[in-house]
PDB file of C-alpha atoms in Angstrom:
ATOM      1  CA  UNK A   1      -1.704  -8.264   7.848  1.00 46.00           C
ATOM      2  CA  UNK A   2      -3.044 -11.881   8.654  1.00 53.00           C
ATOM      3  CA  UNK A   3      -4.903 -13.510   5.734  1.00 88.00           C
ATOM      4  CA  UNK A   4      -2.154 -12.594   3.621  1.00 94.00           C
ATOM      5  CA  UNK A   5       0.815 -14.990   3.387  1.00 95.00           C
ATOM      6  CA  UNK A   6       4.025 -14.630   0.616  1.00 96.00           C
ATOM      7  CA  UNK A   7       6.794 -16.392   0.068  1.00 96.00           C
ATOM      8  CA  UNK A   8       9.911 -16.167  -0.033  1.00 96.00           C
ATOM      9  CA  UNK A   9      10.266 -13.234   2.459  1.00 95.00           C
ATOM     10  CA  UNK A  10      13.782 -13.173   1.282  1.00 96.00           C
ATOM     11  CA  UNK A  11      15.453 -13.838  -1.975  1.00 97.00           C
ATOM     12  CA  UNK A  12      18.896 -13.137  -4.209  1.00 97.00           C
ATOM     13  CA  UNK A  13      19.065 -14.002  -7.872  1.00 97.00           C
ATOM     14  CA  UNK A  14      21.473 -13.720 -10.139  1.00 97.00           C
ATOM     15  CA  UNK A  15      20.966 -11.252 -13.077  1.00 98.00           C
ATOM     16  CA  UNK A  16      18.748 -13.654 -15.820  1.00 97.00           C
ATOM     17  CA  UNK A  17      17.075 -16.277 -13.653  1.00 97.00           C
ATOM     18  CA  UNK A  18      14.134 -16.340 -13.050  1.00 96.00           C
ATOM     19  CA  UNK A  19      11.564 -17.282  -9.767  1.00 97.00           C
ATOM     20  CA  UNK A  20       8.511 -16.925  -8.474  1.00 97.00           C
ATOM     21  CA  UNK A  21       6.734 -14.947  -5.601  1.00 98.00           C
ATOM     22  CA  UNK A  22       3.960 -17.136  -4.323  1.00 97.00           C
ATOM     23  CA  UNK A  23       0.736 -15.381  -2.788  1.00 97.00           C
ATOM     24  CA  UNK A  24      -1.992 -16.671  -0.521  1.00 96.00           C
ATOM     25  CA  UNK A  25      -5.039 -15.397   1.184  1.00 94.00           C
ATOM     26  CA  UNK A  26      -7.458 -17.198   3.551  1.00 91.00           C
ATOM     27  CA  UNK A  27      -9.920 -14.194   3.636  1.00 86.00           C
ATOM     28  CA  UNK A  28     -12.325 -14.618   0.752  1.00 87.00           C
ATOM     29  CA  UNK A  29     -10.855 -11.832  -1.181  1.00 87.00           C
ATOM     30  CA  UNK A  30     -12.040 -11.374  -4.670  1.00 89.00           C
ATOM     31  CA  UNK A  31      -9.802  -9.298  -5.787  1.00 91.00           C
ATOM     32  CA  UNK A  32      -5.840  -9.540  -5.523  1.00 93.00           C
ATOM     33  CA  UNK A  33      -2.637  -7.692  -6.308  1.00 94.00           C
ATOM     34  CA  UNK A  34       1.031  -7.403  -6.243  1.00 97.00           C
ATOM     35  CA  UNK A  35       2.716  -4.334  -5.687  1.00 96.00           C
ATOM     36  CA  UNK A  36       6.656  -3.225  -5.472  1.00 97.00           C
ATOM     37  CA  UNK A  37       7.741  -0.279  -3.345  1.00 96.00           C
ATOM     38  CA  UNK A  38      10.879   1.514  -3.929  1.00 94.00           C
ATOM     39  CA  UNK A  39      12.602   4.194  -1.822  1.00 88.00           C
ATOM     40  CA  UNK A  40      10.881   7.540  -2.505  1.00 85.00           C
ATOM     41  CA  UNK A  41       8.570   6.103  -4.882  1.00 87.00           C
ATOM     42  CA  UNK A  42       5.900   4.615  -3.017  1.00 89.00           C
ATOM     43  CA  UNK A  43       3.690   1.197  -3.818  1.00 92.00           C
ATOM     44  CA  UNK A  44       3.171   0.708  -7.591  1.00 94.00           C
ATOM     45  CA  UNK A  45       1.188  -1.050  -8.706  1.00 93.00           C
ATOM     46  CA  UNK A  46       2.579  -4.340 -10.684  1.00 96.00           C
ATOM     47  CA  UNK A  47      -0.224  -6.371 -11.738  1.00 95.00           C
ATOM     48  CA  UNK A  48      -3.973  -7.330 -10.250  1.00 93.00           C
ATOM     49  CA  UNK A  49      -6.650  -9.541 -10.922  1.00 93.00           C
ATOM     50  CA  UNK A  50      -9.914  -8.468 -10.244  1.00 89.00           C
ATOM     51  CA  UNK A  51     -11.703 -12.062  -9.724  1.00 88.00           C
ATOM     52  CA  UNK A  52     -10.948 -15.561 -10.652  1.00 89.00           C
ATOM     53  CA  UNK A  53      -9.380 -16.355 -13.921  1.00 89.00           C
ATOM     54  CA  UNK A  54      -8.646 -12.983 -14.547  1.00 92.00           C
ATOM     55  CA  UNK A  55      -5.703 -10.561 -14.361  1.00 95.00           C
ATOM     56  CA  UNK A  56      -5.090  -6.932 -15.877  1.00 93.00           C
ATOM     57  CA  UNK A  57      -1.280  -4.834 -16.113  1.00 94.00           C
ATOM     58  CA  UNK A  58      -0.982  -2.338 -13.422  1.00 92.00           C
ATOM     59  CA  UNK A  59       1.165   0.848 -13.542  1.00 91.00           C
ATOM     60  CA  UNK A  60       4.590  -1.291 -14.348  1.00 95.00           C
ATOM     61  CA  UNK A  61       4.032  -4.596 -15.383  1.00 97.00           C
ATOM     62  CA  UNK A  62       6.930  -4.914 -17.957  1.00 96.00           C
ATOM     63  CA  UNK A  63       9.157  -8.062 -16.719  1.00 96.00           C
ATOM     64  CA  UNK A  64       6.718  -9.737 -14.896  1.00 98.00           C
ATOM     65  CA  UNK A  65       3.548 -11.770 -15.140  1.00 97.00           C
ATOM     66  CA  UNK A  66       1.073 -13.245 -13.414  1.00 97.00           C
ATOM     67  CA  UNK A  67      -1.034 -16.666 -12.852  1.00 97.00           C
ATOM     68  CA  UNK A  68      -4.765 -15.820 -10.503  1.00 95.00           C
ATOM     69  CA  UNK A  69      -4.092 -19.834  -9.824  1.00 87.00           C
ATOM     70  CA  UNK A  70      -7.554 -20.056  -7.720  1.00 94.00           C
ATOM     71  CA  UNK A  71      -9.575 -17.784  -5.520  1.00 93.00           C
ATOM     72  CA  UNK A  72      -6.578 -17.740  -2.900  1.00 95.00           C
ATOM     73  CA  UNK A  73      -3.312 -17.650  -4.904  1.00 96.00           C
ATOM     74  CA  UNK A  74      -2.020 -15.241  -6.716  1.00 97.00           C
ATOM     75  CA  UNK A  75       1.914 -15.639  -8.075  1.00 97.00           C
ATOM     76  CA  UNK A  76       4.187 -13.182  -9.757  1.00 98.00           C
ATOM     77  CA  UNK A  77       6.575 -14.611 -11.926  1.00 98.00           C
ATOM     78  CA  UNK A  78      10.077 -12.997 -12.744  1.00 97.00           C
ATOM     79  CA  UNK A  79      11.513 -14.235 -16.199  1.00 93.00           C
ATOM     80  CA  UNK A  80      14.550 -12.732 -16.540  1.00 96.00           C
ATOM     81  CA  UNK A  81      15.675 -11.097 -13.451  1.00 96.00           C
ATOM     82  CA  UNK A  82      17.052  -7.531 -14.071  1.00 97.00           C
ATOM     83  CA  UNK A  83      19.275  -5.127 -10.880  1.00 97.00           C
ATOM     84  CA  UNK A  84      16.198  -2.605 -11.901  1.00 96.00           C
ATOM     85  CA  UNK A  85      13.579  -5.291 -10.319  1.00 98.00           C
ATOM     86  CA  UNK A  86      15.138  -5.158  -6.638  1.00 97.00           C
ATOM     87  CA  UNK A  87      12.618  -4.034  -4.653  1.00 97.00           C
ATOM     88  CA  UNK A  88      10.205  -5.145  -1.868  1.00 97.00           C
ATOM     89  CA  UNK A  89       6.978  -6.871  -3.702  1.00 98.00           C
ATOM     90  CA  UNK A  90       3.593  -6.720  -1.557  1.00 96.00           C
ATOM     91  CA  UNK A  91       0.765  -8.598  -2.189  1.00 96.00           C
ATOM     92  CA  UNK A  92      -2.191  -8.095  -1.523  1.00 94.00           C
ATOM     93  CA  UNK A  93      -6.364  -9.194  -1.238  1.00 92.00           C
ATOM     94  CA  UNK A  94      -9.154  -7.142  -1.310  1.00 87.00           C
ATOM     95  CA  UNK A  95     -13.112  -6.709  -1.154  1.00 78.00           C
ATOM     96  CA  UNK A  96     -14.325  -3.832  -3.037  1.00 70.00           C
ATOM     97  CA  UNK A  97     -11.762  -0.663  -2.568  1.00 72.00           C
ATOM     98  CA  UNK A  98      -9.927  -2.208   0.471  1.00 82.00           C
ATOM     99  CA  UNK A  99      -7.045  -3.567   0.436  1.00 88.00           C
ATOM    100  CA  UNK A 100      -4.801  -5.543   2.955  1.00 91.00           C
ATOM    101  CA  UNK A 101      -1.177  -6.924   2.486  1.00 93.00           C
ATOM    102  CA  UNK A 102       1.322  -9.237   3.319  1.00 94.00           C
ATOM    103  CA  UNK A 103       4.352  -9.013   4.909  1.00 93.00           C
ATOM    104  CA  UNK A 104       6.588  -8.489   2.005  1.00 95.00           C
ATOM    105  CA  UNK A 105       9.440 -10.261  -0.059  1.00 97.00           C
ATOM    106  CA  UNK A 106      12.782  -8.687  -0.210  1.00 96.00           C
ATOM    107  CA  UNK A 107      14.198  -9.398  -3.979  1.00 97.00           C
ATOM    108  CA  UNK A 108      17.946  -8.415  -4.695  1.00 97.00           C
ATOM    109  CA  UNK A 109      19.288  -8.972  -8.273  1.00 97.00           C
ATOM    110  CA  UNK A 110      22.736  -9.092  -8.563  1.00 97.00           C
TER     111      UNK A 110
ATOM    112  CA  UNK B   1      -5.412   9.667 -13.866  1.00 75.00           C
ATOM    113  CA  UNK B   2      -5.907   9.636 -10.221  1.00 84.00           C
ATOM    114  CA  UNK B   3      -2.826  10.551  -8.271  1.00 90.00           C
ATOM    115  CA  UNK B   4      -2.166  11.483  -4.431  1.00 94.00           C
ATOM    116  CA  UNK B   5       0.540  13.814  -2.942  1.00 96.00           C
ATOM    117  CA  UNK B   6       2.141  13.808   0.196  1.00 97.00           C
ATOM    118  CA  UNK B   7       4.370  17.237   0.723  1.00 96.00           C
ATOM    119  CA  UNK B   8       6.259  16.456   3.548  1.00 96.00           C
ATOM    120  CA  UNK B   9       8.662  13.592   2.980  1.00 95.00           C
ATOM    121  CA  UNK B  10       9.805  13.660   6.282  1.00 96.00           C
ATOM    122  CA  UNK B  11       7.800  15.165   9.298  1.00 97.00           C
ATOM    123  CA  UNK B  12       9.842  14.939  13.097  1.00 97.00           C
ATOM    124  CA  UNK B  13       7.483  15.523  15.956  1.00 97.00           C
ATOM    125  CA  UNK B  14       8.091  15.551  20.167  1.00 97.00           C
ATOM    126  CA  UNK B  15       6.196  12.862  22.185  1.00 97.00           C
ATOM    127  CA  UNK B  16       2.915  13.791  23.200  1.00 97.00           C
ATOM    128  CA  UNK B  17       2.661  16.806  20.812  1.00 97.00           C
ATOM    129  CA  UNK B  18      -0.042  16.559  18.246  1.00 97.00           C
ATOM    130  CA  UNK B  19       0.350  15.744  14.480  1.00 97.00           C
ATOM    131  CA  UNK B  20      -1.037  16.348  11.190  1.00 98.00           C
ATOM    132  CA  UNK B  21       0.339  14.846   7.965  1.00 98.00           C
ATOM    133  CA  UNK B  22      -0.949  15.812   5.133  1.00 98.00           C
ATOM    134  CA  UNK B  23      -2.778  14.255   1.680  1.00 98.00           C
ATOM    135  CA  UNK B  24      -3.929  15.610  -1.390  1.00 97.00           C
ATOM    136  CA  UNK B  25      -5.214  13.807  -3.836  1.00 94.00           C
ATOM    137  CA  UNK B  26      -6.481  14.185  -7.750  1.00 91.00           C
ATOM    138  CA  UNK B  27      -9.537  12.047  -8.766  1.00 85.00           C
ATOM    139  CA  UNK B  28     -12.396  12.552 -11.298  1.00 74.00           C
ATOM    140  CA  UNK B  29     -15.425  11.603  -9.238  1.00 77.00           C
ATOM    141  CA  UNK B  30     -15.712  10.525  -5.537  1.00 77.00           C
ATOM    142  CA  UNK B  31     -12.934   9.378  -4.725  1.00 86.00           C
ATOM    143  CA  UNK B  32     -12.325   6.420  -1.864  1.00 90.00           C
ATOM    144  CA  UNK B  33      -9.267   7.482   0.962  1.00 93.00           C
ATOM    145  CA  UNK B  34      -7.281   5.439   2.975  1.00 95.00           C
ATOM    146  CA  UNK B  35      -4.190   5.811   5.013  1.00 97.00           C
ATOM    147  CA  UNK B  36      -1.859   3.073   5.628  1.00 96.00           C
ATOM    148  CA  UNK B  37       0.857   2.660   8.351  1.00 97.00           C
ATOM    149  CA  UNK B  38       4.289   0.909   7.570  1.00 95.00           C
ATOM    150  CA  UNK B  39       6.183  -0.151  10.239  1.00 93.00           C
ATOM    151  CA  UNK B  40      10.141  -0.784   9.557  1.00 89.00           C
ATOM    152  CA  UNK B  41      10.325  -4.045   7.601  1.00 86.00           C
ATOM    153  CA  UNK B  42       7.044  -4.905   7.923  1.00 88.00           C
ATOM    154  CA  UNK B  43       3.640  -4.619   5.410  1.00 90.00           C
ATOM    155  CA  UNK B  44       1.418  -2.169   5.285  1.00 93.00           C
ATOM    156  CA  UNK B  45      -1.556  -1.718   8.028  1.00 94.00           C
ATOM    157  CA  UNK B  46      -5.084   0.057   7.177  1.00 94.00           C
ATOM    158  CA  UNK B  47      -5.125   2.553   9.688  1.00 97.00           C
ATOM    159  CA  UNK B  48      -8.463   4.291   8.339  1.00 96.00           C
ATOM    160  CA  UNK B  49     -10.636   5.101   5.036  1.00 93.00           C
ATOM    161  CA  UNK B  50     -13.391   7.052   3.504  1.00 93.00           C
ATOM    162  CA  UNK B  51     -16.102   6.255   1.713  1.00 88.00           C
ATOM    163  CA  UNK B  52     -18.755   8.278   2.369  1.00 85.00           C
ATOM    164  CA  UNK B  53     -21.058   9.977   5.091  1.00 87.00           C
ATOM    165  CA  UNK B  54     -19.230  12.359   7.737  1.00 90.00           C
ATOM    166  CA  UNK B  55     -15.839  13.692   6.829  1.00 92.00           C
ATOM    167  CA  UNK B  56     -14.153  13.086   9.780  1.00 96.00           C
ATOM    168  CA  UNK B  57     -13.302   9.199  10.320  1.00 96.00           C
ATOM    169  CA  UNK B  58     -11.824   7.443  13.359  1.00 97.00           C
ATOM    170  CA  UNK B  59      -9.262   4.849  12.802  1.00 96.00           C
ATOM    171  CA  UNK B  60      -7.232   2.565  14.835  1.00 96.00           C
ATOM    172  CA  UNK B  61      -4.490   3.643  17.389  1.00 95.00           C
ATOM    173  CA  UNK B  62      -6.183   7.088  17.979  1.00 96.00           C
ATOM    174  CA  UNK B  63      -5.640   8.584  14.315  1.00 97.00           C
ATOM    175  CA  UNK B  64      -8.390  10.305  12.759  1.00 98.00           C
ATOM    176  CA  UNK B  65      -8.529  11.649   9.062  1.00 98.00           C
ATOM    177  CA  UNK B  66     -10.622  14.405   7.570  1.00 97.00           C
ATOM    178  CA  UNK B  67     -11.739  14.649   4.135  1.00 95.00           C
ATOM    179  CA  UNK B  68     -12.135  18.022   2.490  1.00 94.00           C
ATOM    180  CA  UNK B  69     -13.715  18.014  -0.520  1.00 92.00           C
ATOM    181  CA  UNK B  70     -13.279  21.870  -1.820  1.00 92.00           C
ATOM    182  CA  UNK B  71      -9.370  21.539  -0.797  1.00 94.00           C
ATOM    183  CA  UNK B  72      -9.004  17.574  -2.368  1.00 94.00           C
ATOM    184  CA  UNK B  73      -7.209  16.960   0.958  1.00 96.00           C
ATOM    185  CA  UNK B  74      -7.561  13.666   3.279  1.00 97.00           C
ATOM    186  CA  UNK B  75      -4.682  14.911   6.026  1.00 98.00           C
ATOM    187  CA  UNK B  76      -4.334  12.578   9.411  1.00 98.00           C
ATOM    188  CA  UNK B  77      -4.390  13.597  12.624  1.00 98.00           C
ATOM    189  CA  UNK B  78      -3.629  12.340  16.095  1.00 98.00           C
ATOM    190  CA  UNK B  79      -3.973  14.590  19.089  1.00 97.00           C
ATOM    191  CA  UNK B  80      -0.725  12.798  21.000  1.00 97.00           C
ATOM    192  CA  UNK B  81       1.943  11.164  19.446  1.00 97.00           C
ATOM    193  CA  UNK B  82       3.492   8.423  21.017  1.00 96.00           C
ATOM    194  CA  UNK B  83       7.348   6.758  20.163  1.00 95.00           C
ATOM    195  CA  UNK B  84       5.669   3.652  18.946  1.00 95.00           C
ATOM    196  CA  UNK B  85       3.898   5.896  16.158  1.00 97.00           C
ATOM    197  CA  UNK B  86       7.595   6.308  14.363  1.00 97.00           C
ATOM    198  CA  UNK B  87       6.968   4.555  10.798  1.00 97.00           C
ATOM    199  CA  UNK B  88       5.963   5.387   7.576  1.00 96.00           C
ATOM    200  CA  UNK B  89       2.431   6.333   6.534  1.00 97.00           C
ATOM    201  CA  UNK B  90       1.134   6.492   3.279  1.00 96.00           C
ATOM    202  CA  UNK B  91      -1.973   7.743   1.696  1.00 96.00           C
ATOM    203  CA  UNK B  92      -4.188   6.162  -0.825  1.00 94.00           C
ATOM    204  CA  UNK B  93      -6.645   6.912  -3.460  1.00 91.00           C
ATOM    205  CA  UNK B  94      -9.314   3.955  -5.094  1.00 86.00           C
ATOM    206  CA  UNK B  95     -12.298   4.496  -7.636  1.00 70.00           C
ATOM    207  CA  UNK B  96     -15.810   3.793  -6.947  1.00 56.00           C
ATOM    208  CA  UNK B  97     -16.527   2.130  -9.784  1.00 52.00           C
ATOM    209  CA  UNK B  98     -16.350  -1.574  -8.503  1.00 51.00           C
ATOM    210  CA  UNK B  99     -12.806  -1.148  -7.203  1.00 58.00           C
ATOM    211  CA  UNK B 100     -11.211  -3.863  -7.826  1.00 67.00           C
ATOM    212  CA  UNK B 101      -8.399  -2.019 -10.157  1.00 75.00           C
ATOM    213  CA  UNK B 102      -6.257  -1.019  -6.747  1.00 84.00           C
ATOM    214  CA  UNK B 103      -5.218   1.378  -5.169  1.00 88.00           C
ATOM    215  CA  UNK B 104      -2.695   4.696  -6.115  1.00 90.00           C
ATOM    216  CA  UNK B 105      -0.250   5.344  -3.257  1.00 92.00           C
ATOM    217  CA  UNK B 106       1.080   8.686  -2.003  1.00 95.00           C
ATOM    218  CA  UNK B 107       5.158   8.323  -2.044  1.00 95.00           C
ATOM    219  CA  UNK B 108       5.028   8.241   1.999  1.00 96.00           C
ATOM    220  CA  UNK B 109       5.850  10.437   4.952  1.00 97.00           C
ATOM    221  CA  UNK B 110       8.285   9.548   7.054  1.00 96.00           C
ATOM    222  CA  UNK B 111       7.113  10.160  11.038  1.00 97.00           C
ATOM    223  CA  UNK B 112       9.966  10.701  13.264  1.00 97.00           C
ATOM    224  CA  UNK B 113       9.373  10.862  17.079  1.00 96.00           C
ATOM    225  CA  UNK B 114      11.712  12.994  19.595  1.00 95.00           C
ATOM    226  CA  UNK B 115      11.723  11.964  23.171  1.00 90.00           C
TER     227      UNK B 115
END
């Protein structure tokens, strides 16, 4: 998983604030993604952005959004926190169909 | 829509026997394969993928993978499975048309190892 850095690994909000889930990569990725994973459910896709400047909705992108900052950062930006948005978020770079992630941020909405 | 199916949600296994987990997978066209390994609190590691060329791949830590085209099935293999292998593996379906859109995930076998 090196080349892929997020922060926070850990977080609690409160229900309605809002934060956001930074995302670095040092490996020349074009492409770049953030995925949550849910018991039983798998990764989902949240959000990607294919290249620079620009960014397309995934499978569940309602409540979130996105800024492809540079080449290397990607953040995913919580609004309004909802309990139905706990969940581990992965990001993630890539080069053509491969993809390799971070480590993960645990996000618990109270 | 592309989709991938793991049966077995969990799958326990004795050290040193062999495995097999199995994939199946629904794509329009050629479809790229991966499987990923997930170790307890940690991200997700590439263990192998297909592109193209001979069915059977080789990955990392002794797992192989072959893809069937006639059964849509990408199942993983290892010959001996060792403790360390408990974790969660997931399989993974991508287009070939430029790929950058990601990739749609299996919901993940759980691998349990008996001493």
């Amino acid at each position: 998983n090196a080349g892929v850095t997020q922060t926070p690994k850990f977080q609690v909000l409160k229900t309605g604030q809002s934060m956001t889930l930074q995302c670095a990569q040092d490996m020349n990725h074009n492409s770049m993604y953030w995925y949550r994973q849910d018991p039983g459910m798998g990764l989902r896709l949240i959000y990607y952005s294919a290249s620079e400047g620009t960014t397309d909705k995934g499978e569940v992108p309602n409540g979130y959004n996105v800024s492809r900052l540079n080449k290397r950062e990607f953040s995913l930006r919580l609004e309004s926190a909802a309990p139905s948005q706990t969940s581990v978020y992965f990001c993630a770079g890539g080069i053509g169909n491969t993809i390799y992630f971070g480590e993960g941020s645990w996000l618990t909405v109270v | 829509a592309q989709s991938v199916t793991q049966p077995d949600i969990h799958i326990t296994v004795s050290e040193g026997a062999s495995l097999e987990l199995r994939c199946n997978y629904s794509y329009g066209a050629t479809p790229y394969l991966f499987w990923y390994v997930q170790s307890p609190g940690q991200g997700l590691q590439l263990l192998l993928k297909y592109f193209s060329g001979d069915t059977l791949v080789q990955g990392i830590k002794g797992f192989e993978a072959e893809f069937k085209r006639s059964q849509s099935s990408f199942n993983l293999r290892k010959p001996s499975v060792h403790w360390s292998d408990a974790a969660e593996y997931f399989c993974a379906v991508g287009g070939t048309g430029g790929g950058a859109d990601g990739l749609t995930f299996g919901k993940g076998t759980h691998l349990i190892i008996q001493p």
